[in-house]
Short mmCIF file of C-alpha atoms and ligand atoms in Angstrom, two decimals:
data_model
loop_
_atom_site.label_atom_id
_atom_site.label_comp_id
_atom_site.label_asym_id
_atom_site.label_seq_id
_atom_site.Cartn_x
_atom_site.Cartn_y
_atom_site.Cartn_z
CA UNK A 11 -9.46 -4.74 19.59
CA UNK A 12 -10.19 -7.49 16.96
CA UNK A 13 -12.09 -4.77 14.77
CA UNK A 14 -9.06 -2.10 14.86
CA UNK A 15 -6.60 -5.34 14.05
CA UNK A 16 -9.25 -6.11 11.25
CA UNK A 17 -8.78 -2.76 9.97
CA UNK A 18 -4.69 -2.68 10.43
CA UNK A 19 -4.59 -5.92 8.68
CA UNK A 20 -6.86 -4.47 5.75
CA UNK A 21 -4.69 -1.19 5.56
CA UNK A 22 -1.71 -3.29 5.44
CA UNK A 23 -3.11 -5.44 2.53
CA UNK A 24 -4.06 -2.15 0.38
CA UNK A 25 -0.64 -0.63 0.68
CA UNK A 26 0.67 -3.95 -0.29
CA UNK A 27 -1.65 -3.81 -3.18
CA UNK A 28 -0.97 -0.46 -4.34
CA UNK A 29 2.48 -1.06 -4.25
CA UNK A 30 2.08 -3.59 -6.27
CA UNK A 31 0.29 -1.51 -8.98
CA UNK A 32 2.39 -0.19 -11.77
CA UNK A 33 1.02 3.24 -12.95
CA UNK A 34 1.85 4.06 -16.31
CA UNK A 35 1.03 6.99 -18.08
CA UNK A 36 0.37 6.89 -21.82
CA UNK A 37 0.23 9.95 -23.73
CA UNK A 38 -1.01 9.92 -27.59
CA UNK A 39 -2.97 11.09 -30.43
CA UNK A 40 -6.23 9.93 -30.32
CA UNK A 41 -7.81 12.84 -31.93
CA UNK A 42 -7.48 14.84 -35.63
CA UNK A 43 -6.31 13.27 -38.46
CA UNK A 44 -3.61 11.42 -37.04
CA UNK A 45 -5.68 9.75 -34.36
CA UNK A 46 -4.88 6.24 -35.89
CA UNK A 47 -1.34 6.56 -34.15
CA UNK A 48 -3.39 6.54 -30.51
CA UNK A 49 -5.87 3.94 -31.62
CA UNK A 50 -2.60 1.53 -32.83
CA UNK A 51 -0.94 1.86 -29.43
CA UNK A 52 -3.74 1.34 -27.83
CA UNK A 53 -4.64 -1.63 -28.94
CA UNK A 54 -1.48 -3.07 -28.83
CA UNK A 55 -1.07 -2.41 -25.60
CA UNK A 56 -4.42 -3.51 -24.45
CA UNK A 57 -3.99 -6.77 -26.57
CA UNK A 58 -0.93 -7.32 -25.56
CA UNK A 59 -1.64 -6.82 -21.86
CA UNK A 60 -4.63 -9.31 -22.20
CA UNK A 61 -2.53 -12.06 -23.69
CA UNK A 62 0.30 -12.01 -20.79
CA UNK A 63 -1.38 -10.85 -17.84
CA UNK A 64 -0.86 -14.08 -16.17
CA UNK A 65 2.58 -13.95 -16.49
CA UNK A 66 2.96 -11.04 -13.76
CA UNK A 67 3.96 -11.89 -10.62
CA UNK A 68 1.05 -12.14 -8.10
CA UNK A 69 -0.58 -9.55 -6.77
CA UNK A 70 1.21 -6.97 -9.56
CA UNK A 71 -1.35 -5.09 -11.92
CA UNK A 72 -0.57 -2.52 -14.33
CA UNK A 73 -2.75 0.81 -14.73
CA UNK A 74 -2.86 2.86 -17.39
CA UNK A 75 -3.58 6.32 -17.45
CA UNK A 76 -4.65 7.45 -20.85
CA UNK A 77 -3.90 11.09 -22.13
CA UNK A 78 -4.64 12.25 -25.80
CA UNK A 79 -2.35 15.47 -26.76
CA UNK A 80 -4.61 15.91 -30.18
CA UNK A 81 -1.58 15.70 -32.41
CA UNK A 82 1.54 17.53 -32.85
CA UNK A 83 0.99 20.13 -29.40
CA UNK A 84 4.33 20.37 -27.85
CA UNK A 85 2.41 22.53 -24.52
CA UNK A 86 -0.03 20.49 -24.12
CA UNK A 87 2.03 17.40 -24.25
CA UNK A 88 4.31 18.91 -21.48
CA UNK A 89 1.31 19.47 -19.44
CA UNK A 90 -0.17 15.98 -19.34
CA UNK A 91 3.36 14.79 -18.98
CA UNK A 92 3.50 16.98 -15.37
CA UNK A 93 0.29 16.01 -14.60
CA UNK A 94 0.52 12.70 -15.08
CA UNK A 95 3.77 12.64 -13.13
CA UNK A 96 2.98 15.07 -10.23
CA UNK A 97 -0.73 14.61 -9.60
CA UNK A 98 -0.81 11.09 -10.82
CA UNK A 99 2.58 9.52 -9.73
CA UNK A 100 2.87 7.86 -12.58
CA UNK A 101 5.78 5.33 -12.69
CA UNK A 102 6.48 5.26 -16.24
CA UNK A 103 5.59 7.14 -19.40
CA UNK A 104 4.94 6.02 -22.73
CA UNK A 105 3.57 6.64 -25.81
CA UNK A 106 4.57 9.89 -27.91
CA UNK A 107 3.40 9.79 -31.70
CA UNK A 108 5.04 13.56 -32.51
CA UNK A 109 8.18 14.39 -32.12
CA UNK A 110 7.78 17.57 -31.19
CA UNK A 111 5.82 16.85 -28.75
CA UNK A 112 8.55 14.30 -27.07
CA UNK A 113 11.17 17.04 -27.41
CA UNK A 114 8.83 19.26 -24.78
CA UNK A 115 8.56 16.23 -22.71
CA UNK A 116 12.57 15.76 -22.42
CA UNK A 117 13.42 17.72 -19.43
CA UNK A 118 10.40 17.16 -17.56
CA UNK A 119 11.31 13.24 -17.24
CA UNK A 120 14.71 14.04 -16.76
CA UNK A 121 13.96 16.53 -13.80
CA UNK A 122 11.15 14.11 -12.48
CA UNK A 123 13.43 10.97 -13.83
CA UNK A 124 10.85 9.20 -14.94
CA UNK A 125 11.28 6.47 -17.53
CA UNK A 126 10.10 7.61 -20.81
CA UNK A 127 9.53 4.62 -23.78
CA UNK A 128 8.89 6.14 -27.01
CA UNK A 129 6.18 4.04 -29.45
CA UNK A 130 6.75 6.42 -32.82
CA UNK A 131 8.20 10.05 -32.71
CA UNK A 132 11.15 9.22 -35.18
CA UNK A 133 13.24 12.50 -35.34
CA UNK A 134 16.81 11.34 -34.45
CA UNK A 135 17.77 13.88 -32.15
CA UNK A 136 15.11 13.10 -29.99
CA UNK A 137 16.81 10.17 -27.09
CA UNK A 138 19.74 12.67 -27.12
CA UNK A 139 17.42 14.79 -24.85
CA UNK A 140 17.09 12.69 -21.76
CA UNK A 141 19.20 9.20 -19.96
CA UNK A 142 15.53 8.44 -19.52
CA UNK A 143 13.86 8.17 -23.12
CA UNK A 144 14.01 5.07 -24.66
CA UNK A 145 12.74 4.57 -28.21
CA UNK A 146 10.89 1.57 -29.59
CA UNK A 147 9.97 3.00 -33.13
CA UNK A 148 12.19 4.11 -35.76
CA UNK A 149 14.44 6.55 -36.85
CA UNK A 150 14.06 8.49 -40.29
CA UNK A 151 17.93 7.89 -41.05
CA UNK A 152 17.29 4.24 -40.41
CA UNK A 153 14.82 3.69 -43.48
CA UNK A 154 15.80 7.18 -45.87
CA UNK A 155 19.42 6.54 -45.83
CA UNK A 156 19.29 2.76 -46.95
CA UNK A 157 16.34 3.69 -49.58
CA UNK A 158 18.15 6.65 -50.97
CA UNK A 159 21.19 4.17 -51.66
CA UNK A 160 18.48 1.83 -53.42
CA UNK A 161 16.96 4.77 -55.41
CA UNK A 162 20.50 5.93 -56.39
CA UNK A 163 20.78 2.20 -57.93
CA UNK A 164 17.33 2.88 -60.23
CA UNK A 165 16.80 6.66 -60.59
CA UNK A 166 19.37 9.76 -61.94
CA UNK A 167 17.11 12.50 -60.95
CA UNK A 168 14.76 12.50 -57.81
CA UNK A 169 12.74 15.20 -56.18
CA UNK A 170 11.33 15.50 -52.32
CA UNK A 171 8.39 16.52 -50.59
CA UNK A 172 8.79 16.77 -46.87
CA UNK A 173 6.16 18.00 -43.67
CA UNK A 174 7.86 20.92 -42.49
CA UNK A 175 9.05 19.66 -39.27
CA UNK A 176 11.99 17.52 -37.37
CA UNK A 177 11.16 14.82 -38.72
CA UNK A 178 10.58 16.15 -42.34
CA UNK A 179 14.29 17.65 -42.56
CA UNK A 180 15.58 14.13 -40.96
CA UNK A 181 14.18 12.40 -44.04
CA UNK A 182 14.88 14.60 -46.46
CA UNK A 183 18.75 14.89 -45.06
CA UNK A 184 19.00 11.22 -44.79
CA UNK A 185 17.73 10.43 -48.04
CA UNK A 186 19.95 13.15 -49.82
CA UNK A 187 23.09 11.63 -48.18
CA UNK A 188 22.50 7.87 -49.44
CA UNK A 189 21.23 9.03 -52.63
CA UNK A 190 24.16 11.61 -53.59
CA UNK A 191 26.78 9.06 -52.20
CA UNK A 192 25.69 6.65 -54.92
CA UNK A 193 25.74 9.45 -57.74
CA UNK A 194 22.08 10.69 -58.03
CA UNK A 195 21.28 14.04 -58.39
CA UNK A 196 18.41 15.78 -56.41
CA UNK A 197 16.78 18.10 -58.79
CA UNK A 198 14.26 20.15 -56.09
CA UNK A 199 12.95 19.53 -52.74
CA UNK A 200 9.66 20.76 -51.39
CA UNK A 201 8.20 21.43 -47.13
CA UNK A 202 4.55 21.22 -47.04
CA UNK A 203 2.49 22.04 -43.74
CA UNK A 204 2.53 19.20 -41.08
CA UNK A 205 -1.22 18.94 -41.00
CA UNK A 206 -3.75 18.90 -43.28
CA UNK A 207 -1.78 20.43 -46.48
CA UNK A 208 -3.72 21.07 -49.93
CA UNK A 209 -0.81 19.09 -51.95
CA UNK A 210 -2.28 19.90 -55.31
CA UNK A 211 0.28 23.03 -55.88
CA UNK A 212 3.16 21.17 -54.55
CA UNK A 213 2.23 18.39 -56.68
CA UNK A 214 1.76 20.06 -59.51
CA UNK A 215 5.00 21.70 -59.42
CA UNK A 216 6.99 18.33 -58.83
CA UNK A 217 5.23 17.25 -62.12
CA UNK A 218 6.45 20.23 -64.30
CA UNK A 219 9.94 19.84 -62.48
CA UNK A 220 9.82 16.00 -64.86
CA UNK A 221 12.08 13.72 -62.36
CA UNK A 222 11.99 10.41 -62.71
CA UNK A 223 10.74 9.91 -58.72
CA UNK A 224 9.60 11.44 -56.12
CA UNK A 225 10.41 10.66 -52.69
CA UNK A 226 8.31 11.76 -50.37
CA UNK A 227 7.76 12.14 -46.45
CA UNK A 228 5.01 12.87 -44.05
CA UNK A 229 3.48 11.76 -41.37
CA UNK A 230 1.70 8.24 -41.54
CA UNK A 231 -2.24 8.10 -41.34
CA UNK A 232 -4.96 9.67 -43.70
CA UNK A 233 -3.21 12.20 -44.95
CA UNK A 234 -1.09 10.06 -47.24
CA UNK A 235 -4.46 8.73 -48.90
CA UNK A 236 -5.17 12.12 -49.71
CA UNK A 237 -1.12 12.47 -50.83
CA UNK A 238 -1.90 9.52 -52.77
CA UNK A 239 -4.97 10.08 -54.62
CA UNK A 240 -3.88 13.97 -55.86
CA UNK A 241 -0.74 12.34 -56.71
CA UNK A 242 -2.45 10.09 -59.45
CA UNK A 243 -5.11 12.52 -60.02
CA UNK A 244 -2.65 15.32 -61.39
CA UNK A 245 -1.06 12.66 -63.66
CA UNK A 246 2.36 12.20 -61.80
CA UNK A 247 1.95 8.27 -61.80
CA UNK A 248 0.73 8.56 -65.50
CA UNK A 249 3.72 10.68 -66.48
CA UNK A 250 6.11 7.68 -65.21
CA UNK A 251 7.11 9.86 -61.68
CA UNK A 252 7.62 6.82 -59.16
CA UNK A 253 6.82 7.49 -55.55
CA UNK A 254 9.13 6.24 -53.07
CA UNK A 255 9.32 6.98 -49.42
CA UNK A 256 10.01 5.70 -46.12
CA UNK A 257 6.70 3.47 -44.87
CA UNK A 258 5.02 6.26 -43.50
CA UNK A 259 3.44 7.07 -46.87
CA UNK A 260 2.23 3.27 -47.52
CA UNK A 261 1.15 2.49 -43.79
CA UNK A 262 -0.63 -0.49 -43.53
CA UNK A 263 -4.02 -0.15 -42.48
CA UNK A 264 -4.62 2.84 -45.16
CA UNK A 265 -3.79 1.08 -48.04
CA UNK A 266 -7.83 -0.17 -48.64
CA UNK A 267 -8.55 3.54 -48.86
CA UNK A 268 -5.79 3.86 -50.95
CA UNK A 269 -7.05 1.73 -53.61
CA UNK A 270 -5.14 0.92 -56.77
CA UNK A 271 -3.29 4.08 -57.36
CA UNK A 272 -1.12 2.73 -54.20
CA UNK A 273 0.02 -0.11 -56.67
CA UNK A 274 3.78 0.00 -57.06
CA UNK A 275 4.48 2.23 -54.71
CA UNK A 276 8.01 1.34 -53.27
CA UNK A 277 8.90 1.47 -49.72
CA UNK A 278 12.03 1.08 -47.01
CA UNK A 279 10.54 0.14 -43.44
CA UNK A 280 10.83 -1.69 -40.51
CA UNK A 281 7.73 -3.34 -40.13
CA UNK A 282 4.91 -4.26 -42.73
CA UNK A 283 1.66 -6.13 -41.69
CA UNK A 284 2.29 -8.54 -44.02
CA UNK A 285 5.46 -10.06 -43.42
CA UNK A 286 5.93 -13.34 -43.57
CA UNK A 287 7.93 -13.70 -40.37
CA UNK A 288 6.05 -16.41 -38.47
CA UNK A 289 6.77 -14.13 -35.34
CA UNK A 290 4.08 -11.75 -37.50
CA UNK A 291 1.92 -14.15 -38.43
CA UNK A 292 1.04 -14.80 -35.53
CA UNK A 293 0.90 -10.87 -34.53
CA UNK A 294 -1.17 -10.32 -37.33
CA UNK A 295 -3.91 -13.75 -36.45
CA UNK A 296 -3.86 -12.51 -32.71
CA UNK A 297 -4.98 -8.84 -33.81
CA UNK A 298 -7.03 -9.79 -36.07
CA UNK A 299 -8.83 -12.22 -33.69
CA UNK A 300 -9.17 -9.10 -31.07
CA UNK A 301 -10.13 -6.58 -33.52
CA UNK A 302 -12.12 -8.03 -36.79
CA UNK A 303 -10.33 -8.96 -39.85
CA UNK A 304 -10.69 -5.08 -41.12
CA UNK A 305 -8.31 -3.83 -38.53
CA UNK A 306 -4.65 -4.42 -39.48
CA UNK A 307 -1.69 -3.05 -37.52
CA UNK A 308 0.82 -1.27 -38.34
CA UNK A 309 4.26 0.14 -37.44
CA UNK A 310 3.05 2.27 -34.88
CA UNK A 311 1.22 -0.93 -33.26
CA UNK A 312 4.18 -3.39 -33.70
CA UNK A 313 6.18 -0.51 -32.07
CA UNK A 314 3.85 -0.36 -28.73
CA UNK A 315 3.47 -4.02 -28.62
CA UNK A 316 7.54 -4.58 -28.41
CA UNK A 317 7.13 -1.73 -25.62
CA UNK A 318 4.29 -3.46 -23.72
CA UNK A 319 6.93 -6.61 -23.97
CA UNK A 320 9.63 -4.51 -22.52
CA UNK A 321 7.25 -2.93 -19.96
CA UNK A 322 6.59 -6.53 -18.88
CA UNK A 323 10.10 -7.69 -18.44
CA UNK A 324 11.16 -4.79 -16.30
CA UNK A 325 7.96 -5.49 -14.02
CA UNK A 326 8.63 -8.90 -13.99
CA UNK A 327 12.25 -8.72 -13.41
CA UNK A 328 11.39 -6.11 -10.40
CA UNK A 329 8.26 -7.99 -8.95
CA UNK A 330 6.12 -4.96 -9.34
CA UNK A 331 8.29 -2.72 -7.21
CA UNK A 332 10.16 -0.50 -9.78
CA UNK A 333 12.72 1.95 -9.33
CA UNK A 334 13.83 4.04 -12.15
CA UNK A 335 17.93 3.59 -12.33
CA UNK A 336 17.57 -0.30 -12.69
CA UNK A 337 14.20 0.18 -15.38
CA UNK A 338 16.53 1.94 -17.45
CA UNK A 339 19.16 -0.69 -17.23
CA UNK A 340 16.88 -3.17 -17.64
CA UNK A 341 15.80 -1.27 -21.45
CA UNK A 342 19.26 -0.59 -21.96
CA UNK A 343 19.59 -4.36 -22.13
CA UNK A 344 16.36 -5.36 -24.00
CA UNK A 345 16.54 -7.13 -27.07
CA UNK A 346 13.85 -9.82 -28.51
CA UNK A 347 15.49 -11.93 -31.22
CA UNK A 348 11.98 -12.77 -32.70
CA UNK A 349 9.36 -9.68 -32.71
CA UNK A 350 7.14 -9.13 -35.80
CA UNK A 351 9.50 -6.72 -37.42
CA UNK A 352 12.52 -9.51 -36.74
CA UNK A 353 15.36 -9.03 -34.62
CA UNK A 354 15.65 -5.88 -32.40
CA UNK A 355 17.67 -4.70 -29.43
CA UNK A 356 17.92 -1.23 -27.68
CA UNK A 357 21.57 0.33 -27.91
CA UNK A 358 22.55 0.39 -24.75
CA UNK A 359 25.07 3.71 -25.69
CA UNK A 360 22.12 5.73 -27.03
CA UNK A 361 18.91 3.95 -26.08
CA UNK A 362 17.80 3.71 -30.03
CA UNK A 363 16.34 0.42 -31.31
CA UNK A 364 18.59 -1.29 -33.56
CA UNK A 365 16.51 -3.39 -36.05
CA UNK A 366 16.11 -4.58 -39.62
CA UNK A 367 14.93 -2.28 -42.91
CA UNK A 368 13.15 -4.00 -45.49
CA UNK A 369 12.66 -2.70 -48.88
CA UNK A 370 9.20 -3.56 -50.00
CA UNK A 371 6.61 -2.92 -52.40
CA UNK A 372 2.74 -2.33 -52.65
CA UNK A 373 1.15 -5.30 -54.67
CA UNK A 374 -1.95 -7.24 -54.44
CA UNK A 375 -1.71 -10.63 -52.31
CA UNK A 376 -4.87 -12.42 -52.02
CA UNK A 377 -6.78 -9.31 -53.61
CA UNK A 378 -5.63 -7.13 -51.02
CA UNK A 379 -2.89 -4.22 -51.32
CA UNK A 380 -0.30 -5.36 -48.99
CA UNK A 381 3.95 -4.06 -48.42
CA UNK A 382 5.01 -6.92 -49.73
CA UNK A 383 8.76 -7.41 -48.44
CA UNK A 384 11.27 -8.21 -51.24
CA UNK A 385 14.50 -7.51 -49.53
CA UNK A 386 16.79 -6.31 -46.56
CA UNK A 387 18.19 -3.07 -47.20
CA UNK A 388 20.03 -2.81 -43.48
CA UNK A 389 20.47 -5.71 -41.16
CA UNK A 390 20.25 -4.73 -37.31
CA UNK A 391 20.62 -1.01 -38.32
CA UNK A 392 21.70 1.21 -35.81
CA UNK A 393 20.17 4.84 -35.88
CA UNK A 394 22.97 5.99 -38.48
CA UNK A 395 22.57 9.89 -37.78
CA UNK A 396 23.94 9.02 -34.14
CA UNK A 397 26.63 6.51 -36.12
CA UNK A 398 27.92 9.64 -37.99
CA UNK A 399 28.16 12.12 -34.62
CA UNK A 400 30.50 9.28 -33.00
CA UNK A 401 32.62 9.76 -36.03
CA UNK A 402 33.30 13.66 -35.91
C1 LIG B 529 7.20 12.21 -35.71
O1 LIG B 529 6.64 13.29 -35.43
O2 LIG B 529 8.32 11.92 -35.25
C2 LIG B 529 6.53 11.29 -36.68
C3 LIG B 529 5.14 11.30 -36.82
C4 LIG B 529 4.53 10.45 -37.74
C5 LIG B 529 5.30 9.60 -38.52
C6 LIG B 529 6.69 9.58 -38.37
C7 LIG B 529 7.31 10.43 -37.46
O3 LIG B 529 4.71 8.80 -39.44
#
């Protein structure tokens, strides 16, 4: 009698417990050359996880089930998604580096309504797709419309260089609009392949084309060293073309690969390690404390680490027991008036972030290339491709 009490009681405590564990599913890009996007959220998460653990209500742990979708692969994103969801129970999803691969994910949270909070894939289109995608990271309208208004201010005739993808025709779109609106003149614009493009021709052909910049998008991570480098190899930098771009093309922890040739390179972003912000300085210390003073986050970290915050509240707030109608309120309402970037909120009509753009530019602080940030171009920006739909 006592033993099968014994055993009721210990049954009783493990569904308590397991209850009380929040599964979350995180899906990224750990492998191929933009891997760095899964190794940022990672650690973000992990780090930020370590630093707040003891705030959770007792008993209530978080688990996180780790699944790499090797870059942009809308199928096989779709398929860890179900997975993770079906097999798994997951509770939540996050992650998401490509958009195309949170696109293919869309209707599977919507049918399953699971939570999804998005740490990068920046195509604007992309929270239209479900009630339950929230976005963390960016849009491309929020940093290409306010630079192509600055550009228009310095430059009469600009060419573009896109990946050939959402995101790519986002960028180049945005850009076009606040650059024509303040009376420049786009002289020829360019798609290269999403991965691993040879941008010597390209390059080459921007150069004979003579404009006075060249703005240029693709995705963040090695590939923009190699951008860089052929870009001052071919003489474009030497023939007085400026590169501009969103921050994807400057991201943080690339620039020591970079080198000097990143020098000058001018920027619109939302987050750059080396902000001044105290709320980043200490970001910056803790990282660096966790992860050696090489290893410097960047926009794709800062996004996961306001996640893991939001994450935390919505546990918190539901003492480990969540329920998806009242997580989503709960994001719909998030805002932190002091993260690393600065102010953000989520809109509650569209589930977007709403946060600052800084213009900034690559110089050397300390002997180290940094983003340093010289302005605001947008204060508490809403995604301004969503803006415009209200309108028509
Ligand atoms: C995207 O696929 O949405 C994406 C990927 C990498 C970036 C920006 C956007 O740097």
């Amino acid at each position: 009698m006592k033993r099968i009490f014994a055993s009721l009681v210990a049954s009783i405590v493990a569904a308590t417990a397991a209850a009380q564990t929040v599964k979350i599913g995180v899906i990224g890009t750990y492998t191929g050359p933009q891997a760095v996007f899964g190794e940022m959220t990672d650690r973000a998460f992990k780090l930020y996880h370590k630093l707040h653990e003891k705030e959770l209500p007792p008993g209530v742990k978080l688990e996180f089930l780790t699944r790499d979708d090797g870059g942009p692969n809308p199928d096989k994103a779709r398929q860890l998604a179900q997975e993770l969801i079906v097999r798994d129970r997951v509770q939540l999803l996050a992650g998401i580096a490509f958009t195309p691969n949170a696109m293919a994910i869309a209707p599977v949270v919507t049918e399953a309504k699971i939570p999804l909070i998005l740490t990068n894939a920046g195509t604007s289109i992309v929270t239209t797709r479900s009630p339950y995608i929230v976005r963390f990271s960016f849009t491309l309208w929020q940093s290409c419309v306010p630079l192509g208004e600055w550009a228009a201010k310095k430059f009469k005739r600009v060419y573009m260089l896109v990946a050939d993808y959402a995101p790519g025709t986002d960028a180049e779109t945005a850009f076009s609009q606040g650059f024509k609106a303040g009376g420049g003149e786009m002289i020829g614009s360019v798609r290269v392949p999403v991965q691993n493009p040879d941008f010597a021709p390209y390059l080459q052909r921007v150069k004979d084309a003579k404009p006075d910049a060249l703005m240029v998008f693709i995705p963040a991570g090695k590939t923009s060293t190699s951008l860089m480098k052929t870009f001052a190899d071919l003489g474009l930098a030497a023939a007085g073309i400026k590169l501009i771009g969103p921050g994807d093309i400057t991201t943080d922890e690339e620039l020591p690969n970079m080198g000097d040739v990143a020098l000058g390179v001018t920027t619109v972003h939302h987050y750059s390690a080396a902000a001044e912000r105290p709320a980043n300085r200490r970001f910056v210390e803790a990282w660096k404390k966790e992860y050696g003073t090489t290893s410097t986050p960047n926009f794709a970290a800062v996004a996961a680490w306001d996640a893991m915050d939001a994450i935390f509240q919505l546990v918190k707030a539901q003492k480990g027991n969540i329920e998806s109608e009242r997580t989503m309120e709960l994001l719909k309402a998030y805002r932190n008036p002091d993260s690393p970037r600065g102010p953000i909120a989520i809109d509650p009509e569209t589930r977007d972030i709403v946060q600052n753009e800084y213009l900034r530019e690559v110089r050397k602080v300390g002997g180290q290339l940094a983003n340093v940030e010289l302005e605001n171009t947008a204060t508490t920006e809403k995604d301004p491709w969503k803006e415009a739909q209200k309108k028509k």
